[in-house]
DNA sequence: CTCTAAAGGTCTGAAGTTCGACCATTGACC
DNA sequence: GGTCAATGGTCGAACTTCAGACCTTTAGAG
């Protein structure tokens, strides 16, 4: 006789259905393309800059050089990058790189629910990152390079001459805050959130008024971090994310 | 002559080094083992329960049945599960399943820095999840099953007859809160956080006083969610995570 | 008792990924 | 101007994963 089983707890939806996540194996190529595209979109590799050597990049992404080269090749045929051989050569990011996800609401059809989730997630993790960064600053854990990077990222946003550069500078600022939080998990979360945000912002027109408002908040965030004021950094960043979310929710339905 | 390049912004540590993440391809097998082990550890599949049929599980994890079978086979030889064929058969989780990550500080040597990060991350995402769940409840978006699941999860924690079952019930409660937040991103984040927490808790002795304190907080969290009080749910969950973190930080150095 | 459905077990060819060794190109330095 | 080192380009053998068809076992329905 079989002994009675301890059954799985009754839930509206079985937990395994929501907890187990798809494994993305056997398609490292696509994941590579995606990550590089994200890095380029977010301005980590701005137009005109060079990607790291293939051997380094392959190690960073933990894929073989062969797979990485496939990915770069895809970006090349998409017109996003250009490659030159020889010493001093390499892969360069091109200017006109709106190849992936071109402007327009069409790009986000069917993702609205998911994007709503993305905005909520962002409004949780980014304030957390800002708070931790402030706490680290208060504990005097910033190097002079750290301070310089944050200041530079803030300046870059203000000085951005056009919309595309502004968007990239904005992402870089947020990613820098995440990096200064010292948490690898938060860096990952913020990177994902920024990419989702990028998708949404591409679909709507940018209003100068919003940019101005945003700049004020950016300055307040950085000031709070430098002041080592954890709760204020958290609060201001939360407000910043909420404002963006409200704007987007209004426009995306 | 090559035109001047827009260089990558100067930062203390290049952003690509922290933003680009390893691709885990070509090792779906290991990822499978890991996810199943997590699900079992966290009590999603408690001892005595059956895993879903291989065909279903393979689809859930988006791997081929062959790969999934390899993973199950690994768990079987680790003594974690048992498999029987035929109708009504399947793979059953066994009682003595502490095969992965056995108790003791040895299991977390070299991960202390990472675990500190995990605690900070948890103290950000779990309160966020609790807050969203409360907000959803306030908007009356809970089904009766949702309410029942939350109540049942809370009861299970209180009724747990021993430490191992208590640990699993605790995880299930937190995962249920995450599920009720309605955010897939948060479910993922909380799952990861709970697994890290599990690793740490296995390394220290559990004090009855802590369990009692914890139970009080659990009730307060669930009450806040049912009351639809977003900020209180957030605050109480934050306190709960902070308390656990303080306890662990003290014991793990 | 028999049949059937539901589960795990097995097999094979195609396709993707890895790793390492080696080739080709080109700018920088002497 | 020549050398060299850094960089991309190419190839192939070994491994992993996939997809799905098919087999075996077993409990329950009739």
XYZ file of C-alpha atoms (C1' of nucleotides) in Angstrom:
566
model
C 0.000 0.000 0.000
C 1.248 3.388 -0.901
C 1.553 5.808 1.987
C -0.605 8.951 1.813
C 1.031 11.809 0.029
C 1.572 15.301 1.336
C -0.202 17.086 -1.458
C 0.808 20.287 -3.135
C -0.961 23.200 -1.410
C -4.152 24.263 -3.128
C -3.747 27.579 -4.875
C -5.717 29.440 -7.483
C -2.864 28.877 -9.861
C -0.255 26.257 -9.105
C 2.899 27.893 -7.889
C 5.112 25.962 -10.240
C 3.308 27.582 -13.141
C 4.470 30.979 -11.989
C 7.763 30.143 -10.374
C 9.472 27.879 -12.879
C 11.011 29.945 -15.603
C 11.844 29.043 -19.181
C 15.394 27.951 -19.776
C 16.899 29.739 -22.706
C 19.346 27.198 -23.889
C 20.611 26.241 -27.255
C 20.001 29.749 -28.471
C 22.900 31.654 -27.016
C 23.111 33.395 -30.331
C 19.823 35.196 -29.900
C 20.568 36.087 -26.309
C 23.868 37.563 -27.458
C 22.250 39.716 -30.084
C 19.726 40.900 -27.563
C 22.250 41.863 -24.925
C 24.463 43.688 -27.375
C 21.470 45.462 -28.843
C 20.410 46.530 -25.365
C 23.884 47.794 -24.538
C 23.925 49.796 -27.745
C 20.402 51.115 -27.333
C 21.058 52.231 -23.773
C 24.189 54.066 -24.801
C 26.718 51.831 -23.096
C 28.270 51.669 -26.539
C 27.307 54.991 -28.124
C 27.555 55.591 -31.858
C 31.158 55.948 -32.896
C 32.510 53.885 -30.025
C 34.164 50.526 -30.376
C 32.928 47.265 -28.920
C 35.562 45.408 -26.896
C 37.671 42.859 -28.805
C 35.753 39.730 -29.663
C 37.765 37.594 -27.296
C 36.985 39.863 -24.347
C 33.345 40.226 -25.246
C 32.936 36.490 -25.613
C 34.316 36.033 -22.125
C 32.053 38.761 -20.699
C 29.002 37.078 -22.131
C 30.304 33.621 -21.350
C 29.778 32.389 -24.878
C 32.229 31.036 -27.409
C 33.804 33.384 -29.850
C 32.052 31.580 -32.671
C 28.636 32.349 -31.229
C 29.568 35.913 -30.415
C 30.752 36.415 -33.959
C 27.424 35.167 -35.243
C 25.714 37.755 -33.094
C 27.980 40.567 -34.231
C 27.457 39.459 -37.778
C 23.709 39.804 -37.293
C 24.138 43.316 -35.951
C 26.371 44.109 -38.883
C 23.850 43.019 -41.453
C 21.260 45.016 -39.551
C 23.426 48.064 -40.119
C 24.029 48.658 -36.438
C 27.788 48.166 -36.422
C 30.733 48.055 -38.790
C 33.813 45.899 -38.464
C 37.381 46.516 -39.558
C 40.264 44.107 -39.301
C 43.831 44.554 -38.258
C 45.451 46.181 -35.330
C 43.356 49.078 -34.101
C 40.428 47.569 -35.905
C 37.366 46.154 -34.297
C 33.652 46.621 -34.309
C 32.289 50.144 -34.328
C 28.806 51.255 -33.465
C 27.250 53.271 -36.261
C 25.237 56.431 -35.971
C 21.982 55.476 -37.531
C 21.200 52.549 -35.319
C 17.468 52.582 -34.831
C 17.327 49.238 -36.582
C 15.896 47.357 -33.634
C 12.491 48.494 -32.479
C 11.716 51.451 -34.637
C 9.537 54.237 -33.385
C 5.831 53.784 -33.302
C 3.119 52.239 -31.212
C 3.211 49.180 -33.428
C 6.316 47.952 -31.649
C 4.519 47.496 -28.362
C 1.216 46.073 -29.431
C 0.440 43.053 -27.334
C 2.985 44.001 -24.718
C 0.947 46.631 -22.934
C 0.189 44.399 -19.964
C 3.814 43.423 -19.697
C 4.959 47.005 -19.961
C 2.645 47.990 -17.151
C 4.398 45.358 -15.090
C 7.745 46.760 -16.187
C 6.811 50.211 -14.943
C 5.745 48.881 -11.562
C 8.901 46.838 -11.285
C 10.994 49.841 -12.171
C 9.259 51.961 -9.536
C 10.391 49.401 -6.982
C 13.958 48.614 -7.961
C 15.241 52.006 -9.074
C 14.335 53.763 -5.822
C 15.909 50.866 -3.986
C 19.090 51.307 -5.994
C 19.166 55.049 -5.364
C 18.678 54.470 -1.664
C 21.497 51.954 -1.476
C 23.773 54.240 -3.437
C 23.071 57.050 -0.987
C 23.758 54.721 1.909
C 27.068 53.715 0.365
C 27.967 57.348 -0.115
C 27.089 58.043 3.509
C 29.427 55.222 4.532
C 32.075 56.891 2.397
C 32.386 53.942 0.063
C 32.526 55.996 -3.138
C 35.852 56.315 -4.880
C 36.703 59.581 -6.571
C 36.030 57.827 -9.865
C 32.596 56.903 -8.642
C 31.813 60.508 -7.802
C 33.164 61.677 -11.125
C 31.123 59.114 -13.024
C 27.901 60.163 -11.371
C 28.572 63.848 -11.928
C 29.559 63.211 -15.537
C 26.442 61.149 -16.174
C 24.268 63.921 -14.789
C 26.015 66.559 -16.896
C 25.716 64.456 -20.009
C 21.954 64.361 -19.649
C 21.748 68.123 -19.368
C 24.079 68.739 -22.268
C 22.481 66.262 -24.647
C 21.946 68.109 -27.953
C 19.208 65.897 -29.331
C 16.582 63.438 -28.306
C 18.441 60.236 -29.071
C 21.539 61.279 -27.180
C 19.399 62.489 -24.331
C 17.699 59.137 -24.090
C 21.016 57.320 -23.941
C 22.440 59.719 -21.391
C 19.371 59.243 -19.255
C 19.805 55.481 -19.311
C 23.473 55.811 -18.469
C 22.643 57.981 -15.487
C 20.189 55.445 -14.135
C 22.599 52.587 -14.760
C 25.351 54.499 -13.015
C 23.153 54.923 -9.971
C 22.478 51.199 -10.062
C 26.175 50.471 -10.331
C 26.919 52.719 -7.381
C 24.380 50.790 -5.335
C 26.970 48.062 -5.320
C 24.387 45.367 -5.965
C 24.771 43.110 -8.958
C 21.148 42.040 -8.669
C 19.990 45.619 -8.820
C 22.185 46.349 -11.814
C 20.515 43.513 -13.642
C 17.058 44.624 -12.594
C 17.635 48.243 -13.553
C 19.141 47.261 -16.888
C 16.046 45.247 -17.710
C 13.786 48.038 -16.546
C 15.635 50.637 -18.593
C 15.394 48.552 -21.709
C 11.673 48.121 -21.272
C 11.386 51.845 -20.650
C 13.352 52.478 -23.802
C 10.885 50.415 -25.793
C 8.021 52.474 -24.471
C 9.633 55.870 -24.881
C 10.370 55.073 -28.490
C 6.680 54.803 -29.090
C 5.724 58.252 -27.908
C 6.747 61.798 -28.722
C 9.025 63.473 -26.210
C 7.821 66.750 -24.793
C 10.369 69.408 -23.810
C 8.403 70.052 -20.656
C 8.845 66.474 -19.566
C 12.556 66.641 -20.200
C 12.856 69.724 -18.073
C 10.894 68.183 -15.253
C 12.994 65.094 -15.535
C 16.220 67.075 -15.327
C 15.137 68.734 -12.127
C 14.432 65.351 -10.610
C 17.732 63.940 -11.804
C 19.586 66.705 -10.048
C 17.604 66.084 -6.879
C 18.366 62.377 -7.026
C 22.077 62.861 -7.467
C 22.122 65.513 -4.744
C 20.388 63.149 -2.336
C 22.868 60.416 -3.133
C 25.848 62.689 -2.612
C 24.261 63.905 0.603
C 24.090 60.310 1.733
C 20.385 60.714 2.396
C 19.012 57.249 1.774
C 15.338 57.920 2.342
C 15.347 61.083 0.295
C 17.167 59.419 -2.592
C 14.611 56.648 -2.442
C 11.684 59.009 -2.333
C 12.839 61.304 -5.112
C 13.653 58.413 -7.408
C 10.283 56.887 -6.678
C 8.618 60.139 -7.626
C 10.706 60.276 -10.776
C 9.673 56.776 -11.802
C 6.042 57.396 -10.914
C 5.934 60.528 -13.037
C 7.369 58.735 -16.042
C 5.005 55.850 -15.467
C 2.011 58.137 -15.271
C 3.015 59.826 -18.500
C 3.432 56.506 -20.259
C 0.309 54.952 -18.860
C -1.631 57.896 -20.157
C -0.220 57.502 -23.622
C -0.224 53.740 -23.880
C -3.723 53.200 -22.524
C 41.096 59.921 -42.178
C 38.801 58.413 -39.627
C 36.270 60.779 -38.135
C 36.620 61.410 -34.408
C 34.772 58.898 -32.292
C 32.253 59.617 -29.610
C 34.050 57.757 -26.878
C 32.526 55.576 -24.218
C 31.916 57.694 -21.108
C 34.697 57.455 -18.569
C 33.651 55.490 -15.551
C 35.473 53.876 -12.682
C 34.465 50.533 -14.071
C 33.232 50.250 -17.615
C 29.504 49.844 -17.692
C 29.610 46.885 -20.025
C 31.493 44.951 -17.370
C 28.589 45.272 -15.006
C 25.676 45.362 -17.403
C 26.353 42.516 -19.795
C 25.319 39.267 -18.236
C 26.535 35.758 -18.880
C 24.449 33.768 -21.310
C 23.603 30.407 -19.929
C 23.140 28.456 -23.069
C 24.107 24.999 -23.941
C 23.683 23.998 -20.350
C 19.954 23.742 -20.094
C 20.524 20.556 -18.194
C 22.163 22.291 -15.268
C 19.624 25.086 -15.294
C 16.881 22.479 -15.151
C 18.388 20.722 -12.182
C 18.774 24.027 -10.434
C 15.219 25.169 -10.996
C 13.722 21.890 -9.923
C 15.963 21.811 -6.867
C 14.830 25.321 -5.967
C 11.182 24.420 -6.403
C 11.660 21.409 -4.158
C 13.683 23.278 -1.557
C 11.151 26.080 -1.333
C 8.309 23.647 -0.851
C 6.553 24.163 -4.142
C 6.884 20.412 -4.452
C 6.898 19.225 -0.838
C 8.039 15.719 0.157
C 5.465 13.169 -0.873
C 4.069 15.265 -3.699
C 4.393 14.430 -7.354
C 6.135 16.483 -9.965
C 3.995 17.214 -13.030
C 4.238 14.714 -15.914
C 7.484 15.016 -17.813
C 5.796 16.330 -20.912
C 4.163 19.162 -18.975
C 7.275 20.007 -17.012
C 9.356 20.088 -20.155
C 6.958 22.589 -21.640
C 6.955 24.716 -18.470
C 10.729 24.926 -18.529
C 10.839 25.244 -22.293
C 13.326 22.405 -22.680
C 13.056 19.149 -24.547
C 11.840 16.127 -22.712
C 15.231 14.514 -23.166
C 16.957 17.292 -21.306
C 14.348 17.369 -18.579
C 14.715 13.639 -18.118
C 18.449 14.058 -17.676
C 17.772 16.601 -14.949
C 15.242 14.390 -13.193
C 17.660 11.531 -13.461
C 20.277 13.622 -11.678
C 17.856 14.404 -8.880
C 16.992 10.739 -8.668
C 20.566 9.656 -8.248
C 20.945 12.384 -5.639
C 18.152 10.703 -3.706
C 15.830 13.683 -3.956
C 13.060 12.047 -5.965
C 11.783 8.621 -6.932
C 10.141 7.642 -10.183
C 7.516 5.020 -10.953
C 6.176 4.098 -14.336
C 2.728 3.428 -15.598
C -0.536 5.196 -15.233
C -0.682 7.027 -11.913
C 3.071 6.845 -11.795
C 5.401 9.775 -12.011
C 8.190 11.381 -10.069
C 7.717 11.753 -6.334
C 9.644 14.043 -4.018
C 11.211 12.094 -1.168
C 11.299 13.029 2.479
C 14.982 13.120 3.177
C 15.908 15.644 0.558
C 18.636 17.752 2.044
C 20.941 16.500 -0.657
C 21.627 19.882 -2.157
C 23.352 22.349 0.108
C 23.586 20.534 3.376
C 23.531 22.403 6.630
C 26.622 24.190 7.813
C 28.531 27.365 7.279
C 30.747 25.535 4.834
C 28.083 25.828 2.167
C 28.277 29.592 2.035
C 31.999 30.189 2.288
C 33.021 32.610 -0.402
C 29.471 33.744 -0.973
C 29.173 36.078 1.996
C 29.490 39.217 -0.115
C 26.938 37.908 -2.558
C 24.556 36.928 0.196
C 24.769 40.396 1.680
C 23.660 41.631 -1.726
C 20.864 39.084 -1.733
C 19.549 40.383 1.586
C 19.550 43.962 0.355
C 17.827 42.945 -2.844
C 15.218 41.040 -0.905
C 14.545 44.029 1.350
C 13.699 45.972 -1.789
C 11.633 43.575 -3.854
C 9.597 41.798 -1.182
C 8.171 45.001 0.297
C 7.423 46.127 -3.227
C 5.550 42.902 -3.869
C 3.583 43.176 -0.645
C 2.653 46.751 -1.493
C 1.442 45.837 -4.957
C -0.539 42.923 -3.572
C -2.251 45.247 -1.108
C -2.996 47.684 -3.904
C -4.526 44.912 -5.979
C -6.630 43.846 -3.031
C -7.755 47.421 -2.559
C -8.805 47.485 -6.210
C -10.724 44.295 -5.511
C -8.695 42.255 -7.968
C -8.347 39.202 -5.738
C -10.377 36.142 -6.600
C -11.773 34.062 -3.777
C -9.074 31.515 -4.600
C -6.463 34.206 -4.147
C -7.779 35.058 -0.713
C -7.973 31.413 0.240
C -4.423 30.781 -0.923
C -3.037 33.626 1.141
C -4.934 32.583 4.233
C -3.923 28.966 3.760
C -0.273 29.907 3.324
C -0.346 31.932 6.526
C -2.006 29.099 8.453
C 0.488 26.584 7.140
C 3.348 28.590 8.587
C 1.749 28.682 12.013
C 0.875 25.020 11.992
C 4.240 23.753 10.797
C 5.241 20.917 13.151
C 8.959 21.055 12.511
C 11.703 23.302 11.276
C 11.964 21.989 7.722
C 8.242 22.223 7.084
C 8.175 25.649 8.658
C 10.911 26.833 6.338
C 9.018 25.615 3.296
C 5.730 27.106 4.471
C 7.471 30.411 5.036
C 8.802 30.412 1.473
C 5.392 29.515 0.101
C 3.830 32.405 1.976
C 6.306 34.867 0.529
C 5.922 33.416 -2.958
C 2.171 33.646 -2.641
C 2.429 37.308 -1.763
C 4.628 37.769 -4.813
C 2.134 35.942 -6.987
C -0.693 38.100 -5.698
C 1.297 41.181 -6.652
C 0.457 40.217 -10.200
C 3.951 40.976 -11.440
C 5.922 38.282 -13.201
C 9.129 40.212 -12.652
C 8.519 40.340 -8.943
C 7.732 36.639 -8.802
C 11.088 35.936 -10.377
C 12.886 38.323 -8.071
C 11.241 36.976 -4.931
C 11.916 33.386 -5.978
C 15.590 34.156 -6.359
C 15.659 36.008 -3.066
C 13.936 33.188 -1.236
C 16.362 30.643 -2.558
C 19.322 32.715 -1.423
C 17.641 33.156 1.932
C 17.145 29.423 2.128
C 20.854 28.876 1.590
C 21.658 31.195 4.455
C 19.080 29.883 6.875
C 20.364 26.381 6.362
C 23.685 27.503 7.746
C 22.429 28.744 11.094
C 20.392 27.332 13.929
C 16.810 28.484 14.145
C 15.712 30.063 17.386
C 12.114 29.651 18.542
C 12.044 33.281 19.530
C 12.788 34.303 15.971
C 10.039 32.097 14.645
C 7.545 33.657 16.985
C 8.592 37.156 16.017
C 8.381 36.167 12.421
C 4.868 34.803 12.814
C 3.655 38.049 14.293
C 5.038 39.929 11.341
C 3.542 37.487 8.860
C 0.119 38.077 10.302
C 0.627 41.813 10.128
C 1.707 41.589 6.496
C -1.268 39.516 5.445
C -3.611 41.768 7.421
C -2.205 44.840 5.680
C -2.648 43.211 2.291
C -6.235 42.207 3.014
C -6.851 45.718 4.318
C -5.625 47.022 0.988
C -3.166 49.235 2.809
C -0.276 49.516 0.368
C 2.114 51.593 2.422
C 1.582 49.548 5.557
C 2.092 46.275 3.706
C 5.264 47.713 2.260
C 6.495 48.960 5.610
C 5.754 45.813 7.579
C 7.334 43.566 4.954
C 10.376 45.817 4.913
C 10.668 45.492 8.659
C 10.298 41.731 8.361
C 13.086 41.499 5.801
C 15.313 43.849 7.758
C 14.933 41.802 10.896
C 15.849 38.592 9.130
C 18.749 40.343 7.448
C 20.039 41.698 10.743
C 19.877 38.255 12.285
C 21.744 36.700 9.404
C 24.308 39.431 9.108
C 25.115 38.952 12.752
C 25.640 35.243 12.326
C 27.398 35.261 8.975
C 29.873 38.012 9.772
C -10.825 -9.800 -17.603
C -9.826 -6.800 -21.076
C -9.008 -2.541 -22.940
C -7.435 1.964 -22.747
C -5.293 6.023 -21.137
C -1.559 7.955 -18.730
C 2.554 7.914 -17.444
C 7.845 6.929 -17.938
C 11.730 4.782 -21.243
C 14.289 4.662 -25.644
C 16.073 5.943 -30.021
C 17.866 8.687 -34.006
C 19.097 12.419 -37.051
C 19.395 17.344 -37.320
C 20.914 21.553 -35.550
C 23.222 24.644 -32.300
C 27.304 25.505 -29.273
C 32.016 25.106 -27.722
C 36.901 25.088 -27.802
C 41.112 25.520 -29.712
C 44.260 26.040 -33.325
C 45.526 28.529 -37.110
C 45.127 32.234 -40.950
C 44.790 37.146 -42.666
C 44.955 41.983 -42.157
C 46.550 46.271 -40.602
C 48.115 49.997 -37.661
C 51.824 51.294 -34.468
C 56.402 51.419 -33.085
C 61.357 51.293 -33.899
C 60.485 50.717 -44.208
C 60.264 46.608 -41.634
C 58.649 44.097 -37.771
C 55.282 42.832 -34.615
C 51.354 42.628 -32.000
C 46.469 43.232 -31.885
C 42.559 42.320 -34.110
C 39.058 39.959 -36.955
C 38.332 35.486 -40.092
C 38.091 30.406 -40.732
C 37.821 25.650 -39.842
C 36.716 21.170 -37.617
C 36.060 17.750 -34.022
C 33.380 16.960 -29.833
C 29.508 17.806 -27.144
C 24.641 19.244 -25.994
C 20.133 19.953 -27.114
C 16.015 19.358 -29.840
C 12.012 17.207 -31.911
C 9.154 13.674 -32.204
C 8.101 8.990 -33.111
C 7.718 4.818 -30.879
C 7.958 1.240 -26.885
C 6.857 -0.384 -22.074
C 4.560 -0.372 -17.875
C 0.612 0.158 -14.970
C -3.841 1.610 -12.887
C -8.448 2.199 -13.574
C -12.869 1.870 -16.353
C -16.169 -1.013 -18.199
